[in-house]
C-alpha atoms as a PDB file:
ATOM      1  CA  ASN A   1      69.105 107.418  45.693  1.00  0.00           C
ATOM      2  CA  THR A   2      65.468 106.357  45.600  1.00  0.00           C
ATOM      3  CA  LEU A   3      63.576 106.521  42.336  1.00  0.00           C
ATOM      4  CA  THR A   4      60.267 105.346  40.965  1.00  0.00           C
ATOM      5  CA  VAL A   5      60.275 103.465  37.688  1.00  0.00           C
ATOM      6  CA  VAL A   6      57.018 104.008  35.804  1.00  0.00           C
ATOM      7  CA  GLY A   7      55.833 101.334  33.382  1.00  0.00           C
ATOM      8  CA  ALA A   8      58.337  98.731  34.495  1.00  0.00           C
ATOM      9  CA  GLU A   9      58.461  95.228  33.119  1.00  0.00           C
ATOM     10  CA  LEU A  10      59.368  92.775  35.874  1.00  0.00           C
ATOM     11  CA  ASP A  11      61.031  89.463  35.143  1.00  0.00           C
ATOM     12  CA  ARG A  12      61.173  87.401  38.314  1.00  0.00           C
ATOM     13  CA  ALA A  13      63.364  84.432  39.151  1.00  0.00           C
ATOM     14  CA  ASN A  14      60.257  82.231  39.523  1.00  0.00           C
ATOM     15  CA  GLY A  15      59.361  82.926  35.908  1.00  0.00           C
ATOM     16  CA  SER A  16      56.366  85.226  36.405  1.00  0.00           C
ATOM     17  CA  VAL A  17      56.302  88.495  34.513  1.00  0.00           C
ATOM     18  CA  THR A  18      54.425  91.693  35.364  1.00  0.00           C
ATOM     19  CA  PHE A  19      53.968  94.468  32.802  1.00  0.00           C
ATOM     20  CA  ASN A  20      53.367  98.170  33.286  1.00  0.00           C
ATOM     21  CA  ALA A  21      54.187  98.064  36.995  1.00  0.00           C
ATOM     22  CA  GLU A  22      55.433 100.915  39.142  1.00  0.00           C
ATOM     23  CA  VAL A  23      58.556 100.002  41.113  1.00  0.00           C
ATOM     24  CA  THR A  24      60.492 101.912  43.766  1.00  0.00           C
ATOM     25  CA  VAL A  25      64.227 101.354  43.187  1.00  0.00           C
ATOM     26  CA  GLU A  26      66.775 101.964  45.930  1.00  0.00           C
ATOM     27  CA  LEU A  27      70.321 102.734  44.778  1.00  0.00           C
ATOM     28  CA  ASP A  28      73.391 102.524  46.995  1.00  0.00           C
ATOM     29  CA  PRO A  29      76.127 104.914  45.757  1.00  0.00           C
ATOM     30  CA  ALA A  30      78.796 102.760  47.430  1.00  0.00           C
ATOM     31  CA  ARG A  31      77.543  99.450  46.023  1.00  0.00           C
ATOM     32  CA  THR A  32      75.359  99.857  42.918  1.00  0.00           C
ATOM     33  CA  ILE A  33      77.310  99.443  39.670  1.00  0.00           C
ATOM     34  CA  VAL A  34      76.065 101.759  36.901  1.00  0.00           C
ATOM     35  CA  THR A  35      76.919 101.249  33.230  1.00  0.00           C
ATOM     36  CA  LYS A  36      75.809 103.143  30.164  1.00  0.00           C
ATOM     37  CA  GLN A  37      74.866 101.826  26.740  1.00  0.00           C
ATOM     38  CA  PHE A  38      77.298 103.077  24.049  1.00  0.00           C
ATOM     39  CA  SER A  39      80.003 103.831  26.626  1.00  0.00           C
ATOM     40  CA  MET A  40      82.840 102.211  28.533  1.00  0.00           C
ATOM     41  CA  ASP A  41      83.206 105.226  30.851  1.00  0.00           C
ATOM     42  CA  PRO A  42      82.623 104.461  34.541  1.00  0.00           C
ATOM     43  CA  GLN A  43      79.342 105.835  35.903  1.00  0.00           C
ATOM     44  CA  ASN A  44      77.849 106.402  39.337  1.00  0.00           C
ATOM     45  CA  THR A  45      74.284 106.459  40.662  1.00  0.00           C
ATOM     46  CA  GLY A  46      74.069 110.186  39.881  1.00  0.00           C
ATOM     47  CA  ALA A  47      74.017 109.279  36.183  1.00  0.00           C
ATOM     48  CA  VAL A  48      70.430 108.025  36.602  1.00  0.00           C
ATOM     49  CA  SER A  49      67.999 110.881  36.009  1.00  0.00           C
ATOM     50  CA  VAL A  50      64.346 111.611  35.325  1.00  0.00           C
ATOM     51  CA  GLY A  51      63.065 109.990  32.135  1.00  0.00           C
ATOM     52  CA  GLN A  52      66.061 107.703  31.629  1.00  0.00           C
ATOM     53  CA  LYS A  53      65.236 104.192  30.449  1.00  0.00           C
ATOM     54  CA  ILE A  54      67.049 101.708  32.681  1.00  0.00           C
ATOM     55  CA  MET A  55      67.519  98.026  33.349  1.00  0.00           C
ATOM     56  CA  ALA A  56      68.014  97.299  37.067  1.00  0.00           C
ATOM     57  CA  PHE A  57      68.921  94.117  38.939  1.00  0.00           C
ATOM     58  CA  GLY A  58      68.281  93.554  42.641  1.00  0.00           C
ATOM     59  CA  ASP A  59      66.005  91.956  45.223  1.00  0.00           C
ATOM     60  CA  LEU A  60      62.332  92.447  44.328  1.00  0.00           C
ATOM     61  CA  THR A  61      59.726  92.389  47.077  1.00  0.00           C
ATOM     62  CA  GLY A  62      56.103  93.459  47.318  1.00  0.00           C
ATOM     63  CA  SER A  63      53.174  93.115  44.985  1.00  0.00           C
ATOM     64  CA  PRO A  64      51.536  95.210  42.243  1.00  0.00           C
ATOM     65  CA  GLY A  65      51.195  98.756  43.498  1.00  0.00           C
ATOM     66  CA  SER A  66      53.989  98.426  46.070  1.00  0.00           C
ATOM     67  CA  PHE A  67      56.983  96.752  44.394  1.00  0.00           C
ATOM     68  CA  LEU A  68      60.420  97.549  45.859  1.00  0.00           C
ATOM     69  CA  LEU A  69      63.764  96.749  44.228  1.00  0.00           C
ATOM     70  CA  SER A  70      66.301  96.949  47.032  1.00  0.00           C
ATOM     71  CA  SER A  71      69.942  95.921  47.264  1.00  0.00           C
ATOM     72  CA  THR A  72      70.156  97.063  43.639  1.00  0.00           C
ATOM     73  CA  GLU A  73      73.355  95.531  42.302  1.00  0.00           C
ATOM     74  CA  ARG A  74      73.432  96.894  38.779  1.00  0.00           C
ATOM     75  CA  VAL A  75      71.761  99.589  36.712  1.00  0.00           C
ATOM     76  CA  ARG A  76      72.218  99.834  32.950  1.00  0.00           C
ATOM     77  CA  LEU A  77      71.309 103.144  31.285  1.00  0.00           C
ATOM     78  CA  LEU A  78      69.622 102.332  27.972  1.00  0.00           C
ATOM     79  CA  SER A  79      68.907 104.394  24.869  1.00  0.00           C
ATOM     80  CA  THR A  80      65.880 106.564  25.588  1.00  0.00           C
ATOM     81  CA  LYS A  81      63.421 107.848  22.966  1.00  0.00           C
ATOM     82  CA  LEU A  82      61.942 111.344  22.944  1.00  0.00           C
ATOM     83  CA  ASN A  83      59.123 112.547  20.703  1.00  0.00           C
ATOM     84  CA  GLY A  84      58.546 116.259  20.385  1.00  0.00           C
ATOM     85  CA  ILE A  85      58.165 119.380  18.323  1.00  0.00           C
ATOM     86  CA  VAL A  86      61.210 121.594  17.793  1.00  0.00           C
ATOM     87  CA  ASN A  87      60.956 125.024  19.423  1.00  0.00           C
ATOM     88  CA  SER A  88      64.375 126.095  18.162  1.00  0.00           C
ATOM     89  CA  ALA A  89      67.444 124.563  16.537  1.00  0.00           C
ATOM     90  CA  GLY A  90      70.952 125.894  16.895  1.00  0.00           C
ATOM     91  CA  ALA A  91      74.511 124.760  16.457  1.00  0.00           C
ATOM     92  CA  ARG A  92      74.755 121.460  18.353  1.00  0.00           C
ATOM     93  CA  SER A  93      71.389 121.871  20.103  1.00  0.00           C
ATOM     94  CA  LEU A  94      67.617 121.586  19.924  1.00  0.00           C
ATOM     95  CA  ALA A  95      64.900 122.823  22.259  1.00  0.00           C
ATOM     96  CA  LEU A  96      61.749 120.682  22.166  1.00  0.00           C
ATOM     97  CA  THR A  97      58.206 120.702  23.392  1.00  0.00           C
ATOM     98  CA  LEU A  98      58.146 117.096  24.595  1.00  0.00           C
ATOM     99  CA  GLN A  99      55.207 114.924  23.636  1.00  0.00           C
ATOM    100  CA  HIS A 100      56.587 111.638  25.022  1.00  0.00           C
ATOM    101  CA  ILE A 101      59.566 110.214  26.843  1.00  0.00           C
ATOM    102  CA  GLY A 102      59.519 106.578  25.841  1.00  0.00           C
ATOM    103  CA  HIS A 103      55.789 105.983  25.654  1.00  0.00           C
ATOM    104  CA  ARG A 104      54.930 108.233  28.606  1.00  0.00           C
ATOM    105  CA  ARG A 105      53.628 111.792  28.593  1.00  0.00           C
ATOM    106  CA  PRO A 106      55.976 114.235  30.352  1.00  0.00           C
ATOM    107  CA  ALA A 107      53.273 115.018  32.941  1.00  0.00           C
ATOM    108  CA  VAL A 108      53.962 111.688  34.713  1.00  0.00           C
ATOM    109  CA  PHE A 109      57.541 112.784  35.503  1.00  0.00           C
ATOM    110  CA  ASP A 110      58.762 115.047  38.312  1.00  0.00           C
ATOM    111  CA  PHE A 111      61.710 117.026  36.924  1.00  0.00           C
ATOM    112  CA  SER A 112      62.620 118.568  40.306  1.00  0.00           C
ATOM    113  CA  GLY A 113      66.355 118.384  40.958  1.00  0.00           C
ATOM    114  CA  THR A 114      67.370 117.620  37.378  1.00  0.00           C
ATOM    115  CA  GLY A 115      69.369 120.851  37.377  1.00  0.00           C
ATOM    116  CA  PRO A 116      70.177 123.720  39.723  1.00  0.00           C
ATOM    117  CA  GLU A 117      67.059 125.421  41.081  1.00  0.00           C
ATOM    118  CA  GLY A 118      65.480 127.391  38.258  1.00  0.00           C
ATOM    119  CA  SER A 119      67.316 125.335  35.619  1.00  0.00           C
ATOM    120  CA  GLU A 120      65.478 122.008  35.962  1.00  0.00           C
ATOM    121  CA  ALA A 121      64.399 120.225  32.806  1.00  0.00           C
ATOM    122  CA  ASP A 122      61.254 121.815  31.360  1.00  0.00           C
ATOM    123  CA  PRO A 123      59.135 119.610  29.066  1.00  0.00           C
ATOM    124  CA  ALA A 124      57.900 122.757  27.265  1.00  0.00           C
ATOM    125  CA  ASN A 125      61.514 123.684  26.441  1.00  0.00           C
ATOM    126  CA  TYR A 126      63.518 120.456  26.781  1.00  0.00           C
ATOM    127  CA  GLU A 127      67.150 121.150  25.863  1.00  0.00           C
ATOM    128  CA  VAL A 128      68.960 118.548  23.768  1.00  0.00           C
ATOM    129  CA  ASP A 129      72.720 118.469  23.089  1.00  0.00           C
ATOM    130  CA  THR A 130      72.980 117.147  19.527  1.00  0.00           C
ATOM    131  CA  GLY A 131      76.776 117.195  19.237  1.00  0.00           C
ATOM    132  CA  ASP A 132      77.877 116.813  15.611  1.00  0.00           C
ATOM    133  CA  ILE A 133      74.536 115.455  14.333  1.00  0.00           C
ATOM    134  CA  ASN A 134      73.493 117.083  11.043  1.00  0.00           C
ATOM    135  CA  LEU A 135      70.374 119.160  11.748  1.00  0.00           C
ATOM    136  CA  ALA A 136      69.908 120.437   8.175  1.00  0.00           C
ATOM    137  CA  GLY A 137      66.200 120.876   7.456  1.00  0.00           C
ATOM    138  CA  ILE A 138      65.204 120.718  11.116  1.00  0.00           C
ATOM    139  CA  GLY A 139      63.770 123.955  12.452  1.00  0.00           C
ATOM    140  CA  ALA A 140      60.998 125.349  14.605  1.00  0.00           C
ATOM    141  CA  GLY A 141      57.806 123.324  14.216  1.00  0.00           C
ATOM    142  CA  THR A 142      59.512 120.146  12.974  1.00  0.00           C
ATOM    143  CA  PRO A 143      58.285 116.953  14.655  1.00  0.00           C
ATOM    144  CA  VAL A 144      61.281 114.850  15.687  1.00  0.00           C
ATOM    145  CA  ARG A 145      62.181 111.599  17.359  1.00  0.00           C
ATOM    146  CA  VAL A 146      65.425 111.746  19.344  1.00  0.00           C
ATOM    147  CA  PHE A 147      67.362 108.767  20.709  1.00  0.00           C
ATOM    148  CA  GLY A 148      70.061 109.108  23.352  1.00  0.00           C
ATOM    149  CA  LEU A 149      70.576 109.423  27.098  1.00  0.00           C
ATOM    150  CA  VAL A 150      69.252 111.768  29.750  1.00  0.00           C
ATOM    151  CA  THR A 151      72.020 113.889  31.306  1.00  0.00           C
ATOM    152  CA  PRO A 152      73.013 112.984  34.894  1.00  0.00           C
ATOM    153  CA  PHE A 153      70.717 114.051  37.723  1.00  0.00           C
ATOM    154  CA  GLY A 154      71.371 117.631  38.832  1.00  0.00           C
ATOM    155  CA  SER A 155      73.418 118.559  35.736  1.00  0.00           C
ATOM    156  CA  ALA A 156      70.769 119.999  33.390  1.00  0.00           C
ATOM    157  CA  PRO A 157      70.857 121.900  31.099  1.00  0.00           C
ATOM    158  CA  PRO A 158      71.275 120.354  28.613  1.00  0.00           C
ATOM    159  CA  ASP A 159      68.630 117.835  29.603  1.00  0.00           C
ATOM    160  CA  PHE A 160      69.487 115.138  27.068  1.00  0.00           C
ATOM    161  CA  GLU A 161      72.442 113.938  24.962  1.00  0.00           C
ATOM    162  CA  ALA A 162      71.259 112.891  21.496  1.00  0.00           C
ATOM    163  CA  ARG A 163      72.793 110.017  19.549  1.00  0.00           C
ATOM    164  CA  THR A 164      70.242 110.237  16.712  1.00  0.00           C
ATOM    165  CA  VAL A 165      67.714 112.856  15.584  1.00  0.00           C
ATOM    166  CA  VAL A 166      65.011 111.850  13.100  1.00  0.00           C
ATOM    167  CA  ASP A 167      62.714 114.300  11.287  1.00  0.00           C
ATOM    168  CA  VAL A 168      59.355 112.494  11.306  1.00  0.00           C
ATOM    169  CA  SER A 169      57.369 115.152   9.426  1.00  0.00           C
ATOM    170  CA  GLU A 170      57.246 113.025   6.253  1.00  0.00           C
ATOM    171  CA  VAL A 171      56.932 109.633   7.913  1.00  0.00           C
ATOM    172  CA  GLY A 172      53.784 107.793   6.941  1.00  0.00           C
ATOM    173  CA  ALA A 173      51.356 106.428   9.478  1.00  0.00           C
ATOM    174  CA  LEU A 174      50.474 102.798   9.968  1.00  0.00           C
ATOM    175  CA  LEU A 175      47.256 101.449  11.394  1.00  0.00           C
ATOM    176  CA  ALA A 176      46.974  97.782  12.270  1.00  0.00           C
ATOM    177  CA  VAL A 177      43.562  96.313  13.024  1.00  0.00           C
ATOM    178  CA  ILE A 178      43.083  92.828  14.443  1.00  0.00           C
ATOM    179  CA  TRP A 179      39.593  91.403  14.520  1.00  0.00           C
ATOM    180  CA  GLN A 180      38.750  88.877  17.164  1.00  0.00           C
ATOM    181  CA  LEU A 181      35.800  86.595  16.618  1.00  0.00           C
ATOM    182  CA  ASN A 182      33.315  86.401  19.427  1.00  0.00           C
ATOM    183  CA  SER A 183      32.252  82.758  19.980  1.00  0.00           C
ATOM    184  CA  GLU A 184      28.572  83.843  20.036  1.00  0.00           C
ATOM    185  CA  HIS A 185      28.776  85.214  16.485  1.00  0.00           C
ATOM    186  CA  GLN A 186      30.614  82.431  14.679  1.00  0.00           C
END
């Protein structure tokens, strides 16, 4: 019931905003209301798991490096993005070598407890339930972007429930360069 949010964006009542902060979030199973994007089904605090993008509301105390969100009233599970390379594709499933969860490398996450001992999520073989999504043309070695929700804590495998799978092997790259003038060289 205690988790660390990496790369949090804080929006405080006094109007100040902090980006890329690390925040400890305390959940109360008896009091914290959990909802899930794309669903009306009731959730509980166990639905929050490693790598899940969330929006949380509560009392924020501390300062950069030691923020604490306590008395957490609400948590909203948001669509989470995975980037990875397909290890294998089967009926209704993919196994990925994860490159990123959101914009974070998998090495920043501790997957302990995401499933029964020995079945925890493994970023080198991250198991994705794809449901009825058409996986035609997606096979081993295909780079993909997957959008969906992490499965509830302690219930892996599968590790993730996909809503969308995108083959990015033919997607072009974009480079944006912004030049800033130095006042000394004008």
